[in-house]
CSV table of C-alpha atoms in Angstrom, one decimal:
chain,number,residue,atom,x,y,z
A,4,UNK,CA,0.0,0.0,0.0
A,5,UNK,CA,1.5,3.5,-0.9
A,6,UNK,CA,2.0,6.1,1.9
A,7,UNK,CA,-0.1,8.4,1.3
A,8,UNK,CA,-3.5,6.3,1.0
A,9,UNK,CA,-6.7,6.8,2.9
A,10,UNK,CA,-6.1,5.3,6.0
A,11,UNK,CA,-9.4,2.8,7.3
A,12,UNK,CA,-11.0,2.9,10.2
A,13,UNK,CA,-12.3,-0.4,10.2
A,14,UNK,CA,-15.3,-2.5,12.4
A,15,UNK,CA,-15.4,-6.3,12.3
A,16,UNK,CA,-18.4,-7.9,13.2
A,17,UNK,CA,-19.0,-11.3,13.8
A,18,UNK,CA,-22.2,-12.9,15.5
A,19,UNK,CA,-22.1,-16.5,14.8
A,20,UNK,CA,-24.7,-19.5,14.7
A,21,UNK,CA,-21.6,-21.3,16.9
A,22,UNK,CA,-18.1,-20.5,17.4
A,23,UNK,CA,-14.6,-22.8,16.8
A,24,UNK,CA,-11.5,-22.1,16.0
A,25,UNK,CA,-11.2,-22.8,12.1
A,26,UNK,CA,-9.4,-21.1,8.8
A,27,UNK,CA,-12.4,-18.2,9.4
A,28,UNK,CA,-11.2,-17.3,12.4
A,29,UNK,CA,-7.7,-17.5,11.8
A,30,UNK,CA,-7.5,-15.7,8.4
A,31,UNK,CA,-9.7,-12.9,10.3
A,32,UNK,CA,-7.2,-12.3,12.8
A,33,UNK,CA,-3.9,-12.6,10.7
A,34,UNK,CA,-6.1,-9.9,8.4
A,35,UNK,CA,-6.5,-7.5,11.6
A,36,UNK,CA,-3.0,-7.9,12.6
A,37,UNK,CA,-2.1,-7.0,9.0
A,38,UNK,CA,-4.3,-3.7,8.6
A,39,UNK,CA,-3.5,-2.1,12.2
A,40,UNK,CA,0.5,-2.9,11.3
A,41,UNK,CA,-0.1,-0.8,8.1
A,42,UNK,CA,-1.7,2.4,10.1
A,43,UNK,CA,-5.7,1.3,10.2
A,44,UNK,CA,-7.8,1.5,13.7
A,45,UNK,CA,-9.7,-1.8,14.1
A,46,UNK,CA,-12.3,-2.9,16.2
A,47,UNK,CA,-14.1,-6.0,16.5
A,48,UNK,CA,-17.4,-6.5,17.4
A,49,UNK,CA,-18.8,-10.3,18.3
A,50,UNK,CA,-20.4,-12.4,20.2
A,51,UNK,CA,-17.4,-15.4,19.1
A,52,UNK,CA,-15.7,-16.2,22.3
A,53,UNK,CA,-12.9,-18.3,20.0
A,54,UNK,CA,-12.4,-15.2,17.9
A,55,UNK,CA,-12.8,-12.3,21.6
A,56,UNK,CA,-9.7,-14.5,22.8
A,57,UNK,CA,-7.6,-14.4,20.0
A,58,UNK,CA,-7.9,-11.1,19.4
A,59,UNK,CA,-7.5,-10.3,23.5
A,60,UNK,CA,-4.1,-12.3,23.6
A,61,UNK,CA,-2.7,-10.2,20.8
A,62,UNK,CA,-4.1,-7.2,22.5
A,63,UNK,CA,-6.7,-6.0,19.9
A,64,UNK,CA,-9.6,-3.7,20.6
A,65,UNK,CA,-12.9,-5.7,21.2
A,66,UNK,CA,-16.5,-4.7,22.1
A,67,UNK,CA,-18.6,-8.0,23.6
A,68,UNK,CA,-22.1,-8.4,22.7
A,69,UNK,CA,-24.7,-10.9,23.2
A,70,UNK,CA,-24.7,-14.0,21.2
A,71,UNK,CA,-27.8,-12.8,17.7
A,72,UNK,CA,-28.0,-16.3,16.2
A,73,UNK,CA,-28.4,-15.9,12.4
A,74,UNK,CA,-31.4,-17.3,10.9
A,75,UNK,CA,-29.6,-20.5,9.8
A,76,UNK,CA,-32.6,-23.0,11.0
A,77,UNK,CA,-35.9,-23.4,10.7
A,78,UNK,CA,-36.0,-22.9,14.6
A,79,UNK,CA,-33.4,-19.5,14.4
A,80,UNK,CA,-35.2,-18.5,11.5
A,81,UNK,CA,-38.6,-18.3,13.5
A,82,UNK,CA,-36.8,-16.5,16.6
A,83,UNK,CA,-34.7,-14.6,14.1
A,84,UNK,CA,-37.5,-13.1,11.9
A,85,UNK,CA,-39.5,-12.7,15.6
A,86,UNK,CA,-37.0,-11.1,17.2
A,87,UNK,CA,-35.3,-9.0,14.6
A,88,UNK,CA,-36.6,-5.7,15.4
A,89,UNK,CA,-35.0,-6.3,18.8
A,90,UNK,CA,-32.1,-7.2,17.4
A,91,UNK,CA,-31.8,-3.9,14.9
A,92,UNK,CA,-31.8,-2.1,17.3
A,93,UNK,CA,-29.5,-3.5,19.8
A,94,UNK,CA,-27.0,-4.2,16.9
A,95,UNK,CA,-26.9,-0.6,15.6
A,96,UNK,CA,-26.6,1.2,19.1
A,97,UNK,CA,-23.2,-0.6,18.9
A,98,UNK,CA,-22.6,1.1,14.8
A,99,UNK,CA,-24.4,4.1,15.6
A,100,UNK,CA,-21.9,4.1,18.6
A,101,UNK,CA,-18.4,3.4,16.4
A,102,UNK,CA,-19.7,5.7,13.8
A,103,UNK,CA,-20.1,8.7,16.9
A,104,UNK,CA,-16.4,7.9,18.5
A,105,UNK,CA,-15.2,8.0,15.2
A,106,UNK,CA,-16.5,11.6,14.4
A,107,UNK,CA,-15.4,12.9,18.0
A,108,UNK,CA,-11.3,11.1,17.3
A,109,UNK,CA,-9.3,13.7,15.4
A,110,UNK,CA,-7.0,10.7,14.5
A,111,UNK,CA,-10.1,8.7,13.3
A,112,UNK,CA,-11.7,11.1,11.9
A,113,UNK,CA,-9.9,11.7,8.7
A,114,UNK,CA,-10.1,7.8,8.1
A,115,UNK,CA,-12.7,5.8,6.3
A,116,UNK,CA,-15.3,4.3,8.2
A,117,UNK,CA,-15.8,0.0,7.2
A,118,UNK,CA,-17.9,-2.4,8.4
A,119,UNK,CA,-16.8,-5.8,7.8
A,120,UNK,CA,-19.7,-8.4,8.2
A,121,UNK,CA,-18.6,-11.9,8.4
A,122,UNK,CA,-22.1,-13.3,9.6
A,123,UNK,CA,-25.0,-13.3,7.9
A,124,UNK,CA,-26.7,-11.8,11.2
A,125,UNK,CA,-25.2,-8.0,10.5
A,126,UNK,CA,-25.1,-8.3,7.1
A,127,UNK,CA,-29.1,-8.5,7.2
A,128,UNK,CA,-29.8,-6.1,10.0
A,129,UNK,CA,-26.3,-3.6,10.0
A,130,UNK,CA,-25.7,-3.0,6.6
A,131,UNK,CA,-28.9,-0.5,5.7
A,132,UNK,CA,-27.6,1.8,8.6
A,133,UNK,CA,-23.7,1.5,7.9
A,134,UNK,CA,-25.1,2.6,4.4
A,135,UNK,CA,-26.7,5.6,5.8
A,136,UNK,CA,-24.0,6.5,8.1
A,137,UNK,CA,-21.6,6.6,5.5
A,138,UNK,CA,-19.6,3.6,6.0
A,139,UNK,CA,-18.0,1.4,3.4
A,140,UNK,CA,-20.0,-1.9,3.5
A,141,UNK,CA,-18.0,-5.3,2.9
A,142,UNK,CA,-19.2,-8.9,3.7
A,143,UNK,CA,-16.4,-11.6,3.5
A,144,UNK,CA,-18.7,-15.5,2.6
A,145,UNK,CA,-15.9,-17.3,4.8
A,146,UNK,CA,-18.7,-20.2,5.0
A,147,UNK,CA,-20.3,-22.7,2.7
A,148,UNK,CA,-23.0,-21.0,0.9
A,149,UNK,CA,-26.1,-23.6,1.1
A,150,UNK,CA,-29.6,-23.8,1.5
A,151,UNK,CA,-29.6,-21.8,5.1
A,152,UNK,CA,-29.4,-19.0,2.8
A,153,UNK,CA,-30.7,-19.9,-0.8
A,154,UNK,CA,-33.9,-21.3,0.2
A,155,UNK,CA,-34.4,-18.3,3.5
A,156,UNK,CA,-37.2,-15.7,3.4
A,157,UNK,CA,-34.2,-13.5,4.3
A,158,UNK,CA,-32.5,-14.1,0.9
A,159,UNK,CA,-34.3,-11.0,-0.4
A,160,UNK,CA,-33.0,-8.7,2.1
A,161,UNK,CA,-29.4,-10.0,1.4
A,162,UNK,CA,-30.0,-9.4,-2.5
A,163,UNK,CA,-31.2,-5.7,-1.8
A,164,UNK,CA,-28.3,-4.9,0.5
A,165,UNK,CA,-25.8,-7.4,-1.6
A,166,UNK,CA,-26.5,-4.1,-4.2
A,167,UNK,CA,-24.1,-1.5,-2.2
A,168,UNK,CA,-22.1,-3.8,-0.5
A,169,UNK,CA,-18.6,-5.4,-1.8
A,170,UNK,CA,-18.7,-9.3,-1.3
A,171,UNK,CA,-15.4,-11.0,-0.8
A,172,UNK,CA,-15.0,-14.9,-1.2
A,173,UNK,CA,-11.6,-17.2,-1.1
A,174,UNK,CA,-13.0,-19.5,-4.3
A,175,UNK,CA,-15.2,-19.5,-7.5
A,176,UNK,CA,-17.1,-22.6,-5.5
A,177,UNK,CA,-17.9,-20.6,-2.5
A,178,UNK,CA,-18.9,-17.9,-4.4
A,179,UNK,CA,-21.2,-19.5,-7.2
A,180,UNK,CA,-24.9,-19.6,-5.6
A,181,UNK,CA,-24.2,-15.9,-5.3
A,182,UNK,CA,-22.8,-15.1,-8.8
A,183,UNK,CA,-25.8,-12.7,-9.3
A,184,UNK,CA,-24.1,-10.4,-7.0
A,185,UNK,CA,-23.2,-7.2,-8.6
A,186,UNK,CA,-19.8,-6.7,-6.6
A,187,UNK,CA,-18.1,-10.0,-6.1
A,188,UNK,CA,-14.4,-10.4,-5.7
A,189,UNK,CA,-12.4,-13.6,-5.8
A,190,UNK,CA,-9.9,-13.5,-3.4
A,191,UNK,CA,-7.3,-16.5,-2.3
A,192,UNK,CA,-6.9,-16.4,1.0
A,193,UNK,CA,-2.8,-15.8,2.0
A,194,UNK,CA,-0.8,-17.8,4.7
A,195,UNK,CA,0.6,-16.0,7.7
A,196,UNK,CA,2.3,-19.1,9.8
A,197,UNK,CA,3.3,-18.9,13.6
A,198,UNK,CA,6.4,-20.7,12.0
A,199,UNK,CA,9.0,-19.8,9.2
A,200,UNK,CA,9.2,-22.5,6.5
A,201,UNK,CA,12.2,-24.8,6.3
A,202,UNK,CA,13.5,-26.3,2.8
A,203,UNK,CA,12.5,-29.0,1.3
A,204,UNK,CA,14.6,-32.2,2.2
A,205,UNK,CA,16.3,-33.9,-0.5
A,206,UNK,CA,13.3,-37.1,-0.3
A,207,UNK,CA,15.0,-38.1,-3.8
A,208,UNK,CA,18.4,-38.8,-2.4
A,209,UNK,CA,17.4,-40.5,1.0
A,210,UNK,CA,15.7,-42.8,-1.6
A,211,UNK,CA,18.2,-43.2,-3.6
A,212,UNK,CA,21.2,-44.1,-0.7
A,213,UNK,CA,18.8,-46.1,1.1
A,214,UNK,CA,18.3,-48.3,-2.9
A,215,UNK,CA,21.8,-48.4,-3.2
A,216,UNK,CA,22.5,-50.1,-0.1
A,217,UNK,CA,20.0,-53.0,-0.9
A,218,UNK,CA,17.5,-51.6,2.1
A,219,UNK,CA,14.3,-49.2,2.4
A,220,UNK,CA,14.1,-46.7,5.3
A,221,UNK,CA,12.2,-47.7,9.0
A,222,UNK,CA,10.8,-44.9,8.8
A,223,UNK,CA,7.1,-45.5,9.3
A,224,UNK,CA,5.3,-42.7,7.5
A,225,UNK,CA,2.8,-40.5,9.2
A,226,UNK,CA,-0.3,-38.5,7.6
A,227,UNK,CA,-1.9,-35.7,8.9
A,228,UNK,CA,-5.7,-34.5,8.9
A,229,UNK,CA,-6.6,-31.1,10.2
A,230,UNK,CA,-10.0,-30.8,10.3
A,231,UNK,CA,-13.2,-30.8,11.6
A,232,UNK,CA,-14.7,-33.6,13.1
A,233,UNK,CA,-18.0,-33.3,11.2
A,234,UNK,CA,-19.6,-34.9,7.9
A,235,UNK,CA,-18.7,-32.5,5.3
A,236,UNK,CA,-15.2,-33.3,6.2
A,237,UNK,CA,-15.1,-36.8,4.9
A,238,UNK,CA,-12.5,-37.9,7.8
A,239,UNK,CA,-15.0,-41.1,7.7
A,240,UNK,CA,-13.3,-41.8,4.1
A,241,UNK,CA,-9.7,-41.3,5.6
A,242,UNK,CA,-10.3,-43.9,7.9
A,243,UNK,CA,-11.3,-46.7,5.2
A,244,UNK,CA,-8.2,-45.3,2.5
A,245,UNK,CA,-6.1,-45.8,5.7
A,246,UNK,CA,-7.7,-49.5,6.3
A,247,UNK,CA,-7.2,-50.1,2.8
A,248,UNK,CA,-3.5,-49.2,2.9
A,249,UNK,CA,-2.9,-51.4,6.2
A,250,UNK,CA,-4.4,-54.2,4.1
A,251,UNK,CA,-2.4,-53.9,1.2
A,252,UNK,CA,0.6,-54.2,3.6
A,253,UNK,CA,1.7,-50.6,4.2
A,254,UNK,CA,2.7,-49.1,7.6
A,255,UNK,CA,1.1,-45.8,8.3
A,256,UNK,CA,0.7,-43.4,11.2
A,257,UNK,CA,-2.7,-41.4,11.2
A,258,UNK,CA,-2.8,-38.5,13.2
A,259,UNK,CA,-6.3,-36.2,13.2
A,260,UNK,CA,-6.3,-32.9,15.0
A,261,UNK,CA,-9.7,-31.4,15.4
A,262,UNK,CA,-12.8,-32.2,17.2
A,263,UNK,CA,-16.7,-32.3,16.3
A,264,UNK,CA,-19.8,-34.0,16.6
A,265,UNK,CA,-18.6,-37.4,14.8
A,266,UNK,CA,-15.7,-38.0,17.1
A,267,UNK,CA,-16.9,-40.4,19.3
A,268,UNK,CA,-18.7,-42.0,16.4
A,269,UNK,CA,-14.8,-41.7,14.5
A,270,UNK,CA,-13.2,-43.3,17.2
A,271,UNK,CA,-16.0,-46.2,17.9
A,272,UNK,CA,-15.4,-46.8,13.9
A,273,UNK,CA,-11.7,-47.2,14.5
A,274,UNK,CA,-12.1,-49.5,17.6
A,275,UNK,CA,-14.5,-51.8,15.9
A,276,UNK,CA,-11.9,-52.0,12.7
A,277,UNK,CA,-8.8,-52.4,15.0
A,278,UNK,CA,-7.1,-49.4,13.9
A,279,UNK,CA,-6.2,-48.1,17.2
A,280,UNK,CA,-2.4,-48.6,16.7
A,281,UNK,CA,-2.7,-47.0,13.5
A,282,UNK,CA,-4.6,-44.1,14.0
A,283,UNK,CA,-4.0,-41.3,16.9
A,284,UNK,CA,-7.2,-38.2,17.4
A,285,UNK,CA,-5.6,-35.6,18.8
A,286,UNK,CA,-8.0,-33.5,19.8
A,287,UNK,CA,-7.8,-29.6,20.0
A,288,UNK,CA,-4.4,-28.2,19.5
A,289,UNK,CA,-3.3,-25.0,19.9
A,290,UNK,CA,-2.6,-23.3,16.5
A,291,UNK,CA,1.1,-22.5,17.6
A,292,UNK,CA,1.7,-26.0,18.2
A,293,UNK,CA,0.8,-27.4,15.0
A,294,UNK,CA,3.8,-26.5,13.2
A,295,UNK,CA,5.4,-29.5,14.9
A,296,UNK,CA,2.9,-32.0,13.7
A,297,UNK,CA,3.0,-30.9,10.5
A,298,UNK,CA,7.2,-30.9,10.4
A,299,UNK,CA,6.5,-34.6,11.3
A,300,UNK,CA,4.1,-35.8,8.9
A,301,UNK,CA,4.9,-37.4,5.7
A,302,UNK,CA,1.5,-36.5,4.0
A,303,UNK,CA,-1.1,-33.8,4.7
A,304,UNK,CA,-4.4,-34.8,3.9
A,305,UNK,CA,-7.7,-33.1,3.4
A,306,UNK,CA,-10.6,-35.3,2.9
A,307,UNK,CA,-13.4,-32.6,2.1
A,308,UNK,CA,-16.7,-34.8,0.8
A,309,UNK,CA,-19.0,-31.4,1.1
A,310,UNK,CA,-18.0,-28.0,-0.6
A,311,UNK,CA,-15.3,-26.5,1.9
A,312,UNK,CA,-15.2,-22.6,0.9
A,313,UNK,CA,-10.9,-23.0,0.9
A,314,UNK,CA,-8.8,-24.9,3.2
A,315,UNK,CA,-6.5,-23.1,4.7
A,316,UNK,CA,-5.0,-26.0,6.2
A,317,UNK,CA,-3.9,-27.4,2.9
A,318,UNK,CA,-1.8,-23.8,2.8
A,319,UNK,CA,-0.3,-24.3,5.9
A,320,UNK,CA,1.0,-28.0,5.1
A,321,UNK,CA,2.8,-26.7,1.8
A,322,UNK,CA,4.2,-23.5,3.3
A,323,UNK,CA,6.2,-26.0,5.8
A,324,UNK,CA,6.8,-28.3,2.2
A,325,UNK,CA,4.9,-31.6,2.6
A,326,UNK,CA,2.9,-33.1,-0.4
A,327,UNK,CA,-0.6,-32.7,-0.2
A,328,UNK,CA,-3.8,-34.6,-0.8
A,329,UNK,CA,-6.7,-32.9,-1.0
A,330,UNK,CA,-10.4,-33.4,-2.8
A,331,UNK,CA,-12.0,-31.2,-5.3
A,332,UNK,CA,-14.6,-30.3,-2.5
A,333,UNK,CA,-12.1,-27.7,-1.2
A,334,UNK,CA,-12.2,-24.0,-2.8
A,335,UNK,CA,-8.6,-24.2,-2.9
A,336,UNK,CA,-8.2,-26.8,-5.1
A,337,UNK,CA,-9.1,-24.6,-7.9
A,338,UNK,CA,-6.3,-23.0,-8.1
A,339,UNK,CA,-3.6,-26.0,-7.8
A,340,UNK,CA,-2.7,-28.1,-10.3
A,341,UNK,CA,-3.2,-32.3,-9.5
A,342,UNK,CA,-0.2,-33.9,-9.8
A,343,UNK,CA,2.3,-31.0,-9.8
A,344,UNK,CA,1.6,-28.9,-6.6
A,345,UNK,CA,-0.9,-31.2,-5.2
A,346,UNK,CA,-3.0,-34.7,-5.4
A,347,UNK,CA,-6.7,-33.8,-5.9
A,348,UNK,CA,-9.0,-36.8,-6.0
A,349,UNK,CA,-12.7,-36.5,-5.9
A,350,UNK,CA,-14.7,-36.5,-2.9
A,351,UNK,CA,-16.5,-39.4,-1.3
A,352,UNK,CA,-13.9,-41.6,-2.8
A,353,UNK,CA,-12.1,-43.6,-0.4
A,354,UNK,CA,-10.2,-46.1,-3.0
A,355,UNK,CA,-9.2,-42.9,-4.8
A,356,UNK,CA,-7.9,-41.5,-0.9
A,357,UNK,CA,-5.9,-44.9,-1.1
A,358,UNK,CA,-4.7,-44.8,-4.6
A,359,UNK,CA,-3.4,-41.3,-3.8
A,360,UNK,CA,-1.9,-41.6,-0.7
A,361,UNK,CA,-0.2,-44.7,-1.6
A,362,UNK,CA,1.6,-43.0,-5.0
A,363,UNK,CA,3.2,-40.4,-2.9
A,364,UNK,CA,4.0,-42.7,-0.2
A,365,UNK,CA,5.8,-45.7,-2.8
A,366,UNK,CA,7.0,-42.4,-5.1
A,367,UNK,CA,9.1,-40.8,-3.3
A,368,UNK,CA,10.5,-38.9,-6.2
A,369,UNK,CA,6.7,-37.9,-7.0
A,370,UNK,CA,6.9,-36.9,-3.2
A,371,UNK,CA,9.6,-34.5,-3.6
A,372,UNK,CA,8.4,-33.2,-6.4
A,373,UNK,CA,5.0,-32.5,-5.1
A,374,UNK,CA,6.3,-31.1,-1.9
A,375,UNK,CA,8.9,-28.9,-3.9
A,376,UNK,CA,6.0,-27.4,-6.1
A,377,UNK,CA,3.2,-27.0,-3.5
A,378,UNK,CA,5.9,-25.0,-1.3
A,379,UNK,CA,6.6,-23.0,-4.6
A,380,UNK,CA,3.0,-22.2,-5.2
A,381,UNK,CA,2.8,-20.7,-2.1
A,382,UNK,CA,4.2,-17.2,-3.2
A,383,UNK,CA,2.9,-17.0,-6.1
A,384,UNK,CA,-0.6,-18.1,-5.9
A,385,UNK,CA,-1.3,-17.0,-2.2
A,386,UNK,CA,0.9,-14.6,-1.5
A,387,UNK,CA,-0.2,-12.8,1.7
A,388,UNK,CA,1.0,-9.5,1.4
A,389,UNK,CA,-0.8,-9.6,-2.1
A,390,UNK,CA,-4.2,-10.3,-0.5
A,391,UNK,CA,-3.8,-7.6,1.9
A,392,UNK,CA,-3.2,-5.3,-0.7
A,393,UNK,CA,-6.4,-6.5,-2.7
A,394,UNK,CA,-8.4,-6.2,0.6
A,395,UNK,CA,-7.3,-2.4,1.4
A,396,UNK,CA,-8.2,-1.5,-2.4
A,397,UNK,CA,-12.2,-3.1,-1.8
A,398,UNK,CA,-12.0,-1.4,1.8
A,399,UNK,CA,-11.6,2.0,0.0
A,400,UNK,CA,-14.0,1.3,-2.5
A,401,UNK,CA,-17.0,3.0,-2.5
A,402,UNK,CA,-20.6,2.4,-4.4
C-alpha cells in the first residue's frame, strides 16, 4: 500500500450460529493484525468467544455483545424473523456508537469508516444503517453457501443490501450460488504461519542411498488431517483409504487434529476396525503447536466430501513443504494443479484417498516433487501480502 492512501477505520463484526477455532477465524485475525501494522484502527465486534480470545491475547480492541444467532434454521429463523426488530436495534446502538467515537477522534476522523460483516446476522440487519452513516459496506462469505441461505425468506433482504455492498470470497465454488451479485471479488486467501518454513529435504536422495544399499528406510510414514470432526469433512473416508492401505501391507501413522460432533462415532469406527495402533485423534491443539505435527508428517491430507469454501490447512501444510492430498470439494483446489503442486481426487472416494496416498508414499521422487511445487505455489498463488493489498483496495472502495 502507498504512503499516502486513505487510511481505514475499520469495524469487524462477527455474530455467529456457533463459534470454533477454524481457517475463518484465523485468516480474520492474521487480516487484523495486518491492517492495524499498516496504520488502520480496528475494532471487532462479536459475540465469538474463539475469535474475543484471540484477538484479546494479541491485544486487539474488542467490544462484547450478546450472542444474535443468524437465521440459519428453521428454529433460528422463527426466533430470528421474531426477534429482529429487537435485534436492529441492539446491533446498531453498537454502529451508531463506532460511527459517533469516530466523528469525536481527530485521528479517526480523517479515516474511512468500514464495516466488515462476516455473519450473515449484520449483514441482514447492520448494513442498511452503515449505508446511511456513510460507512463502506464489505461482507467476506468465509462459510459454505447452502440452502440456510438460498432457500431463507431473508435471501431477499441480502439481495437488496448485496447491491451497495462489496462481497469477498476465497474461491469461484464458494462464491457460485451468489454469482448474481453485482460486486463480487475472488480473493485466495494468504498464509501468515506462527512458523517460518524450512527447505525441502532432498526425499529423492534418502531414496536413492537407502536403494543403493539394498535396504528401504524404518521410517514409518505419518499422515496428517486437520480438520473438523464433522460430515462434510469426509475424515469417515480417511479412515477406510487408511484400512485399505494397512491391508495392502503398508505401515502408516494417522494423526487427526480437530474435534466435532462425529468424534466419538470416529473413534467407535476405529475401535471396531482395530485401527487403534494405526490411527491417533488428537484432539484440539493450539494453533502454535501445530507447526510440529506438520514438520512430522509425511502427508497432509484433506478429505473434504461437502464444498469446503478454501482450506487453509492445505496452505499451511505446503508452506512447511509436505505433499498434499486434498479433494476437489475444497475452494482451494481450484487454483492447484493435480499432480504437480498437489493430489486432488474426488470427494467421497475412499479407493481414490488410497490410490493417492499410496503414490506419494511408494514415489518418493513424486513426493519431492509435489512437496517442492506445493511450497513454490505458495508465493505466487497466495501470497499474503498480495491479498492484503487487494483487501485495502475493496476497503476504499466505495458504491
Amino acid at each position: 500500500m502507498s504512503s499516502d492512501m486513505k487510511k481505514l477505520d475499520i469495524l469487524i463484526t462477527r455474530f455467529p450460529f456457533e463459534s470454533a477455532l477454524g481457517g475463518e477465524e484465523l485468516h480474520t485475525l492474521h487480516l487484523a493484525e495486518s491492517l492495524l501494522e499498516r496504520g488502520h484502527d480496528i475494532t471487532l465486534l462479536t459475540s465469538d468467544v474463539v475469535l474475543t480470545k484471540l484477538f484479546e491475547e494479541k491485544k486487539l480492541n474488542v467490544v462484547r455483545g450478546a450472542a444474535v444467532s443468524p437465521p440459519v434454521t428453521i428454529l433460528t429463523l422463527f426466533v430470528f424473523t421474531l426477534l429482529s426488530p429487537f435485534y436492529f436495534l441492539y446491533l446498531n446502538w453498537f454502529l451508531i456508537k463506532f460511527h459517533r467515537q469516530h466523528k469525536k477522534d481527530p485521528k479517526r476522523a480523517d479515516m474511512q469508516p468500514v464495516i466488515y460483516s462476516l455473519s450473515l446476522t449484520e449483514k441482514l440487519l447492520m448494513s442498511p444503517v452503515a449505508k446511511l452513516l456513510g460507512l463502506h459496506v464489505v461482507w467476506i462469505e468465509h462459510a459454505r453457501i447452502g440452502g440456510s441461505l438460498t432457500k431463507n425468506p431473508w435471501i431477499i433482504a441480502y439481495y437488496f443490501w448485496s447491491s451497495f455492498s462489496q462481497i469477498i470470497a476465497p474461491s469461484k465454488q464458494t462464491a457460485y450460488p451468489i454469482r448474481w451479485a453485482k460486486n463480487l471479488h475472488i480473493i485466495p486467501h494468504g498464509i501468515k504461519f506462527d512458523k517460518p518454513s524450512f527447505k525441502v529435504k532432498s526425499l529423492i536422495n534418502q531414496h536413492d542411498k537407502a536403494t543403493k544399499k539394498g535396504h528401504a528406510t524404518n521410517h514409518k510414514p505419518k499422515l496428517l488431517c486437520v480438520a473438523r470432526l464433522s460430515q462434510d469433512k469426509g475424515v469417515d473416508y480417511l479412515i477406510s483409504a487408511i484400512l485399505k492401505l494397512i491391508n495392502h501391507g503398508q505401515e502408516i501413522g494417522l494423526q487427526i487434529v480437530g474435534t466435532g460432533v462425529l468424534e466419538e462415532s470416529l473413534k467407535k469406527t476405529v475401535k471396531e476396525l482395530h485401527l487403534d495402533r494405526f490411527i491417533e485423534f488428537k484432539g484440539k491443539v493450539p494453533h502454535d503447536k501445530l507447526a510440529k505435527l506438520y514438520e512430522e508428517s509425511d502427508v497432509v491430507v484433506l478429505p473434504s466430501s461437502e464444498h469446503d469454501p478454501f482450506g487453509l490447512v492445505v496452505l499451511e501444510g505446503m508452506m512447511l513443504s509436505k505433499p498434499i492430498v486434498l479433494t476437489s470439494a475444497c475452494g482451494v483446489s481450484e487454483y492447484l494443479e493435480s499432480g504437480v503442486e498437489a493430489l486432488v481426487i474426488p470427494p467421497k472416494d475412499d479407493h481414490a484417498l488410497f490410490q493417492a496416498i499410496k503414490a506419494l508414499l511408494t514415489n518418493q521422487t513424486l513426493k519431492a516433487e509435489i512437496a517442492k511445487k506445493g511450497h513454490a505455489t505458495i508465493n505466487s498463488k497466495f501470497n499474503y501480502e498480495r491479498m492484503i493489498d487487494e483487501y485495502e483496495k475493496i476497503f476504499l472502495k466505495s458504491i
